Amino acid sequence: MRLEEHILLETPDFVVVNKPSGMLTLPDRHDNELTSLIAVMKKAYGEIFTVHRLDRDTSGIILFARNEAAHKYFSQLFESRDVEKYYLGLVHGVPMPEKGAVNEGIMEHPVQKGKMVTNRKGKASLTDYEVLESFGLYSLMKWRIHTGRTHQIRVHMKHLGHPIAVDELYGSPQPVLLSSIKKKFKLGKHTEEERPLLSRLALHAAMLVFKDPSGKTYTVEAPLPKDINAVVTQLRKNR
């Protein structure tokens, strides 16, 4: 990964990066061979601090602190929920109502390691959601999370019965194929197998709104990645 292509904003106190899907934020405890974003950042910046993280398959905005004072400040900012976090993504079907909130506690799955479930005994979790465009088969959605639970949007969308597309933990691992969207789809003469439009989790951390230590407000956006955008383009074409 060429880091400079992924940097959205840089100041003496923090760096905001657009993380590619498939990359870990922090090193894997069991597999040291896997590249993590923090390792790439440390190589480039030397001293760098993690403030929050994204799931491996989620793409989008991550903020890193560049010194200890900033790390303390931003960690408290995220903990006290004084950061606005917005996500975009694709889900199966069309959630009804098209705008609302999911206020369901989240806890670890009693049996499956690494999986979360909604449960009244879980940690309080609040997700606002809105359908931006519905295409029947899929919907393009926007979320704002008020809490930062593990897999929060994924768990809450499963709870609504509209899991995120290509979510092997909470929905279906099946990739998004053009043949499922386009009515008169034909494979090219020399193509034996269809190449998926999207073969990773359709979730993207799109916008972060926060104040820096001096009180200046920043709004940082990461555009929808090419692969998710390709699906949206085809869905619009083949409504």
XYZ file of N, CA and C in Angstrom, residues 34-203:
510
model
N 0.550 -10.847 8.923
C -0.440 -9.971 8.300
C -0.058 -8.505 8.497
N -0.145 -7.737 7.416
C 0.194 -6.314 7.495
C -0.905 -5.574 8.254
N -0.495 -4.687 9.155
C -1.493 -3.860 9.830
C -1.214 -2.401 9.501
N -2.261 -1.599 9.560
C -2.137 -0.180 9.238
C -1.214 0.533 10.222
N -1.291 0.159 11.493
C -0.447 0.811 12.495
C 1.040 0.571 12.188
N 1.374 -0.617 11.673
C 2.772 -0.921 11.321
C 3.246 -0.028 10.171
N 2.373 0.158 9.179
C 2.685 1.029 8.040
C 2.864 2.474 8.517
N 1.985 2.884 9.444
C 2.040 4.247 9.983
C 3.330 4.483 10.795
N 3.700 3.485 11.604
C 4.898 3.628 12.440
C 6.150 3.764 11.578
N 6.133 3.034 10.468
C 7.258 3.092 9.539
C 7.384 4.505 8.956
N 6.249 5.118 8.669
C 6.248 6.443 8.038
C 6.429 7.580 9.048
N 5.853 7.420 10.240
C 5.817 8.545 11.186
C 6.672 8.346 12.437
N 7.130 7.126 12.644
C 7.853 6.869 13.889
C 6.859 6.747 15.025
N 6.681 7.825 15.770
C 5.735 7.787 16.898
C 4.311 8.014 16.379
N 3.431 7.086 16.680
C 2.025 7.232 16.252
C 1.149 6.457 17.242
N -0.054 6.940 17.476
C -0.909 6.314 18.500
C -2.279 5.972 17.913
N -2.771 4.787 18.251
C -4.102 4.370 17.805
C -5.155 4.959 18.732
N -6.200 5.530 18.154
C -7.273 6.120 18.948
C -8.536 5.264 18.858
N -8.812 4.744 17.654
C -9.979 3.872 17.446
C -9.619 2.917 16.320
N -10.511 2.020 15.955
C -10.167 1.060 14.903
C -11.364 0.752 14.019
N -11.085 0.086 12.906
C -12.149 -0.395 12.020
C -11.965 -1.894 11.847
N -13.050 -2.605 11.575
C -12.942 -4.031 11.253
C -12.032 -4.181 10.041
N -11.410 -5.321 9.953
C -10.486 -5.586 8.850
C -11.125 -5.331 7.474
N -12.363 -5.786 7.283
C -12.972 -5.691 5.952
C -13.705 -4.379 5.698
N -13.825 -3.552 6.733
C -14.445 -2.237 6.548
C -13.382 -1.277 6.047
N -13.715 -0.499 5.019
C -12.776 0.503 4.526
C -13.128 1.846 5.155
N -12.238 2.824 4.980
C -12.598 4.180 5.379
C -11.716 4.824 6.430
N -12.306 5.843 7.071
C -11.567 6.813 7.873
C -11.108 6.303 9.240
N -9.810 6.459 9.467
C -9.248 6.203 10.796
C -8.357 7.384 11.171
N -8.485 7.819 12.435
C -7.660 8.919 12.939
C -6.570 8.365 13.854
N -5.348 8.804 13.630
C -4.223 8.444 14.491
C -3.677 9.708 15.145
N -3.288 9.595 16.425
C -2.691 10.740 17.119
C -1.178 10.704 16.910
N -0.568 11.911 16.873
C 0.869 11.989 16.573
C 1.738 12.269 17.794
N 1.122 12.517 18.924
C 1.904 12.711 20.152
C 1.046 12.290 21.344
N 1.675 12.176 22.509
C 0.956 11.647 23.678
C -0.186 12.542 24.129
N 0.029 13.859 24.071
C -1.042 14.784 24.497
C -2.255 14.650 23.582
N -2.010 14.578 22.276
C -3.105 14.418 21.304
C -3.790 13.064 21.476
N -2.986 12.041 21.786
C -3.554 10.705 21.996
C -4.528 10.712 23.171
N -4.114 11.367 24.245
C -4.974 11.451 25.430
C -6.250 12.228 25.093
N -6.082 13.347 24.393
C -7.219 14.196 24.024
C -8.219 13.442 23.138
N -7.716 12.820 22.058
C -8.619 12.145 21.115
C -9.244 10.879 21.707
N -8.492 10.178 22.542
C -9.055 8.987 23.193
C -10.264 9.373 24.054
N -10.122 10.487 24.788
C -11.236 10.962 25.620
C -12.400 11.452 24.759
N -12.060 12.082 23.629
C -13.078 12.601 22.712
C -13.946 11.456 22.167
N -13.283 10.359 21.774
C -14.012 9.201 21.245
C -14.802 8.521 22.363
N -14.202 8.437 23.549
C -14.876 7.789 24.670
C -16.112 8.545 25.111
N -16.021 9.884 25.119
C -17.166 10.684 25.552
C -18.168 10.927 24.406
N -17.909 10.267 23.282
C -18.818 10.306 22.106
C -18.980 11.704 21.537
N -17.915 12.481 21.598
C -17.941 13.833 21.024
C -17.386 13.852 19.597
N -17.448 12.702 18.952
C -17.017 12.587 17.558
C -18.226 12.086 16.771
N -18.518 12.717 15.641
C -19.607 12.221 14.799
C -19.019 11.243 13.778
N -19.569 10.005 13.788
C -19.041 8.964 12.896
C -20.146 8.512 11.937
N -19.889 8.680 10.645
C -20.874 8.306 9.625
C -20.312 7.222 8.704
N -21.174 6.289 8.360
C -20.785 5.184 7.477
C -21.740 5.102 6.293
N -21.248 4.546 5.192
C -22.085 4.235 4.036
C -21.917 2.757 3.718
N -22.947 2.165 3.108
C -22.811 0.758 2.740
C -24.055 0.224 2.061
N -23.968 -1.040 1.674
C -25.080 -1.709 1.000
C -25.618 -2.823 1.875
N -26.949 -2.915 1.949
C -27.580 -4.004 2.696
C -28.501 -4.779 1.767
N -28.862 -5.976 2.190
C -29.837 -6.780 1.453
C -31.242 -6.227 1.690
N -32.014 -6.103 0.612
C -33.404 -5.684 0.750
C -33.555 -4.208 1.082
N -34.770 -3.847 1.491
C -35.072 -2.444 1.821
C -35.626 -2.367 3.246
N -34.852 -1.821 4.191
C -35.349 -1.716 5.563
C -36.563 -0.790 5.658
N -37.511 -1.190 6.480
C -38.693 -0.375 6.731
C -38.824 -0.137 8.231
N -39.094 1.071 8.705
C -39.128 2.307 7.928
C -37.749 2.630 7.351
N -37.720 3.513 6.358
C -36.461 3.788 5.678
C -35.528 4.697 6.488
N -36.057 5.218 7.587
C -35.219 6.046 8.456
C -35.575 5.698 9.895
N -34.581 5.536 10.733
C -34.886 5.197 12.123
C -33.623 4.991 12.930
N -33.789 4.331 14.075
C -32.643 4.069 14.947
C -32.765 2.664 15.517
N -31.634 2.040 15.732
C -31.605 0.746 16.413
C -30.930 0.983 17.756
N -31.687 0.719 18.820
C -31.172 0.920 20.161
C -31.204 -0.438 20.868
N -30.218 -1.271 20.552
C -30.181 -2.644 21.074
C -28.802 -2.923 21.643
N -28.773 -3.425 22.884
C -27.497 -3.782 23.504
C -26.749 -4.837 22.699
N -25.429 -4.784 22.761
C -24.592 -5.753 22.030
C -23.645 -6.432 23.001
N -23.570 -7.763 22.880
C -22.631 -8.525 23.708
C -21.977 -9.610 22.867
N -20.950 -10.235 23.429
C -20.282 -11.310 22.696
C -21.204 -12.507 22.570
N -21.092 -13.198 21.446
C -21.873 -14.412 21.217
C -21.465 -15.443 22.266
N -22.453 -16.111 22.898
C -22.104 -17.046 23.976
C -21.234 -18.221 23.515
N -21.328 -18.584 22.235
C -20.589 -19.752 21.751
C -19.530 -19.389 20.703
N -19.937 -18.621 19.690
C -19.025 -18.319 18.583
C -18.058 -17.193 18.919
N -16.780 -17.536 18.967
C -15.745 -16.556 19.302
C -15.645 -15.513 18.181
N -15.514 -14.255 18.591
C -15.347 -13.207 17.587
C -16.637 -12.711 16.957
N -17.772 -13.261 17.427
C -19.063 -12.825 16.889
C -19.851 -12.132 17.991
N -20.659 -11.154 17.609
C -21.450 -10.399 18.578
C -22.943 -10.639 18.336
N -23.751 -10.392 19.366
C -25.210 -10.539 19.229
C -25.915 -9.390 19.952
N -27.165 -9.134 19.535
C -27.957 -8.141 20.284
C -28.548 -8.855 21.497
N -28.513 -8.164 22.621
C -29.037 -8.741 23.853
C -29.272 -7.603 24.845
N -30.385 -7.704 25.567
C -30.705 -6.649 26.550
C -29.611 -6.497 27.589
N -28.902 -7.596 27.863
C -27.845 -7.555 28.878
C -26.539 -6.996 28.314
N -26.507 -6.770 26.990
C -25.285 -6.285 26.346
C -25.033 -4.824 26.632
N -23.926 -4.313 26.087
C -23.579 -2.892 26.260
C -24.502 -2.036 25.405
N -24.956 -0.929 25.981
C -25.852 -0.014 25.262
C -25.233 0.381 23.925
N -26.033 0.284 22.850
C -25.532 0.562 21.506
C -26.623 1.256 20.706
N -26.259 2.370 20.078
C -27.247 3.149 19.334
C -26.740 3.479 17.930
N -27.544 3.113 16.944
C -27.215 3.366 15.535
C -28.388 4.065 14.857
N -28.148 5.257 14.288
C -29.157 5.896 13.433
C -28.935 5.392 12.011
N -30.026 5.149 11.301
C -29.855 4.688 9.921
C -30.805 5.412 8.979
N -30.420 5.442 7.710
C -31.254 6.064 6.686
C -30.986 5.390 5.353
N -32.057 5.025 4.660
C -31.905 4.474 3.303
C -31.747 5.657 2.353
N -30.612 5.719 1.658
C -30.372 6.819 0.711
C -30.997 6.500 -0.649
N -30.855 5.242 -1.071
C -31.460 4.788 -2.340
C -31.819 3.328 -2.195
N -33.033 2.976 -2.619
C -33.398 1.555 -2.553
C -33.542 0.991 -3.965
N -33.040 -0.224 -4.127
C -33.047 -0.868 -5.445
C -33.766 -2.211 -5.400
N -34.519 -2.452 -4.338
C -35.203 -3.742 -4.214
C -34.289 -4.794 -3.627
N -33.376 -5.266 -4.459
C -32.442 -6.319 -4.045
C -31.485 -5.826 -2.953
N -31.027 -4.601 -3.145
C -30.103 -3.974 -2.194
C -30.551 -2.542 -1.914
N -30.035 -1.978 -0.822
C -30.255 -0.551 -0.530
C -28.923 0.078 -0.167
N -28.730 1.322 -0.644
C -27.565 2.097 -0.236
C -27.969 2.854 1.022
N -27.193 2.676 2.088
C -27.570 3.257 3.364
C -26.495 4.131 3.978
N -26.956 5.000 4.898
C -26.047 5.843 5.679
C -26.345 5.577 7.151
N -25.302 5.471 7.944
C -25.468 5.251 9.386
C -24.675 6.295 10.165
N -25.183 6.615 11.326
C -24.372 7.340 12.289
C -24.344 6.509 13.562
N -23.162 6.173 14.030
C -23.095 5.389 15.268
C -22.758 6.309 16.440
N -23.551 6.166 17.509
C -23.350 6.993 18.702
C -22.489 6.265 19.728
N -22.325 4.965 19.517
C -21.472 4.156 20.400
C -20.519 3.412 19.469
N -19.441 2.906 20.004
C -18.469 2.238 19.123
C -18.276 0.782 19.472
N -19.357 0.027 19.435
C -19.241 -1.398 19.780
C -18.642 -2.204 18.624
N -18.047 -3.333 18.970
C -17.503 -4.219 17.944
C -18.612 -4.648 16.981
N -18.356 -4.498 15.689
C -19.297 -4.912 14.624
C -20.681 -4.260 14.751
N -20.747 -3.086 15.386
C -22.051 -2.499 15.731
C -23.058 -2.415 14.575
N -22.653 -1.807 13.458
C -23.596 -1.644 12.339
C -23.993 -3.009 11.785
N -23.034 -3.895 11.697
C -23.298 -5.233 11.142
C -24.313 -5.994 11.999
N -24.138 -5.909 13.316
C -25.035 -6.605 14.246
C -26.433 -5.971 14.222
N -26.481 -4.643 14.214
C -27.770 -3.950 14.200
C -28.526 -4.167 12.894
N -27.820 -4.255 11.771
C -28.507 -4.504 10.501
C -29.014 -5.951 10.424
N -28.265 -6.853 11.006
C -28.742 -8.233 11.086
C -30.011 -8.271 11.939
N -30.004 -7.517 13.022
C -31.159 -7.434 13.918
C -32.398 -6.945 13.159
N -32.193 -6.004 12.232
C -33.313 -5.483 11.432
C -33.734 -6.447 10.317
N -32.925 -7.485 10.110
C -33.240 -8.443 9.044
C -32.713 -8.019 7.688
N -31.809 -7.041 7.685
C -31.215 -6.562 6.425
C -29.696 -6.480 6.584
N -29.042 -7.655 6.619
C -27.596 -7.633 6.854
C -26.835 -6.904 5.749
N -25.641 -6.446 6.100
C -24.748 -5.810 5.122
C -24.408 -6.843 4.042
N -24.314 -6.383 2.799
C -23.947 -7.288 1.700
C -22.532 -7.836 1.922
N -22.333 -9.079 1.545
C -21.052 -9.792 1.655
C -20.520 -9.769 3.098
N -21.372 -10.118 4.035
C -20.954 -10.203 5.438
C -21.034 -11.658 5.873
N -19.882 -12.316 5.900
C -19.894 -13.749 6.179
C -20.254 -14.074 7.620
N -20.072 -13.110 8.530
C -20.400 -13.369 9.934
C -21.876 -13.181 10.244
N -22.477 -12.156 9.650
C -23.848 -11.802 10.036
C -24.857 -11.907 8.895
N -24.390 -12.246 7.721
C -25.311 -12.349 6.581
C -24.888 -13.491 5.690
N -24.547 -13.162 4.454
C -24.099 -14.175 3.507
C -22.749 -13.768 2.932
N -21.825 -14.747 2.785
C -20.511 -14.424 2.226
C -20.537 -14.269 0.704
N -21.718 -14.536 0.096
C -21.813 -14.492 -1.362
C -21.440 -13.124 -1.916
N -20.523 -13.075 -2.910
C -20.173 -11.786 -3.506
C -21.339 -11.218 -4.317
N -21.267 -9.913 -4.613
C -22.300 -9.282 -5.438
C -21.911 -9.480 -6.904
N -22.795 -10.113 -7.660
C -22.523 -10.390 -9.071
C -23.395 -9.521 -9.967
N -22.838 -9.143 -11.106
C -23.601 -8.346 -12.061
C -24.811 -9.134 -12.561
N -24.653 -10.448 -12.672
C -25.753 -11.292 -13.172
C -26.975 -11.257 -12.257
N -26.747 -10.902 -10.961
C -27.890 -10.838 -10.042
C -28.613 -9.491 -10.163
N -27.941 -8.518 -10.806
C -28.504 -7.170 -10.926
C -29.066 -6.933 -12.325
N -28.304 -7.378 -13.330
C -28.648 -7.111 -14.727
C -29.535 -8.224 -15.264
N -30.690 -7.853 -15.796
C -31.643 -8.871 -16.238
C -31.127 -9.725 -17.402
N -30.581 -9.061 -18.427
C -30.129 -9.835 -19.591
C -28.619 -9.991 -19.576
N -28.129 -10.539 -18.495
C -26.674 -10.671 -18.347
C -26.145 -11.824 -19.188
N -25.063 -11.574 -19.922
C -24.393 -12.652 -20.675
C -22.902 -12.588 -20.391
N -22.337 -13.762 -20.185
C -20.885 -13.835 -19.976
C -20.189 -13.613 -21.309
N -19.036 -12.979 -21.280
C -18.257 -12.802 -22.507
C -17.852 -14.148 -23.088
N -17.619 -14.185 -24.403
C -17.293 -15.437 -25.108
C -16.136 -16.187 -24.475
N -15.118 -15.445 -24.069
C -13.898 -16.113 -23.589
C -13.817 -16.151 -22.063
N -14.948 -15.846 -21.428
C -14.957 -15.847 -19.963
C -15.702 -17.070 -19.457
N -15.031 -17.836 -18.631
C -15.686 -19.037 -18.093
C -16.443 -18.723 -16.815
N -15.893 -17.784 -16.066
C -16.491 -17.491 -14.765
C -16.699 -15.999 -14.607
N -17.804 -15.646 -14.000
C -18.103 -14.232 -13.789
C -17.254 -13.671 -12.653
N -16.679 -12.507 -12.881
C -15.906 -11.845 -11.818
C -16.847 -10.996 -10.968
N -16.797 -11.157 -9.647
C -17.719 -10.398 -8.791
C -17.473 -8.890 -8.887
N -18.547 -8.116 -8.745
C -18.414 -6.658 -8.654
C -17.844 -6.300 -7.283
N -18.287 -7.072 -6.282
C -17.876 -6.792 -4.903
C -17.721 -8.112 -4.162
N -16.538 -8.323 -3.592
C -16.334 -9.594 -2.878
C -15.847 -9.359 -1.452
N -16.145 -8.157 -0.923
C -15.795 -7.871 0.471
C -16.980 -7.171 1.129
N -16.900 -7.057 2.449
C -17.943 -6.409 3.233
C -18.286 -5.028 2.672
N -19.582 -4.789 2.409
C -20.010 -3.530 1.775
C -20.235 -2.431 2.807
N -19.179 -2.132 3.580
C -19.292 -1.133 4.636
C -18.076 -0.212 4.601
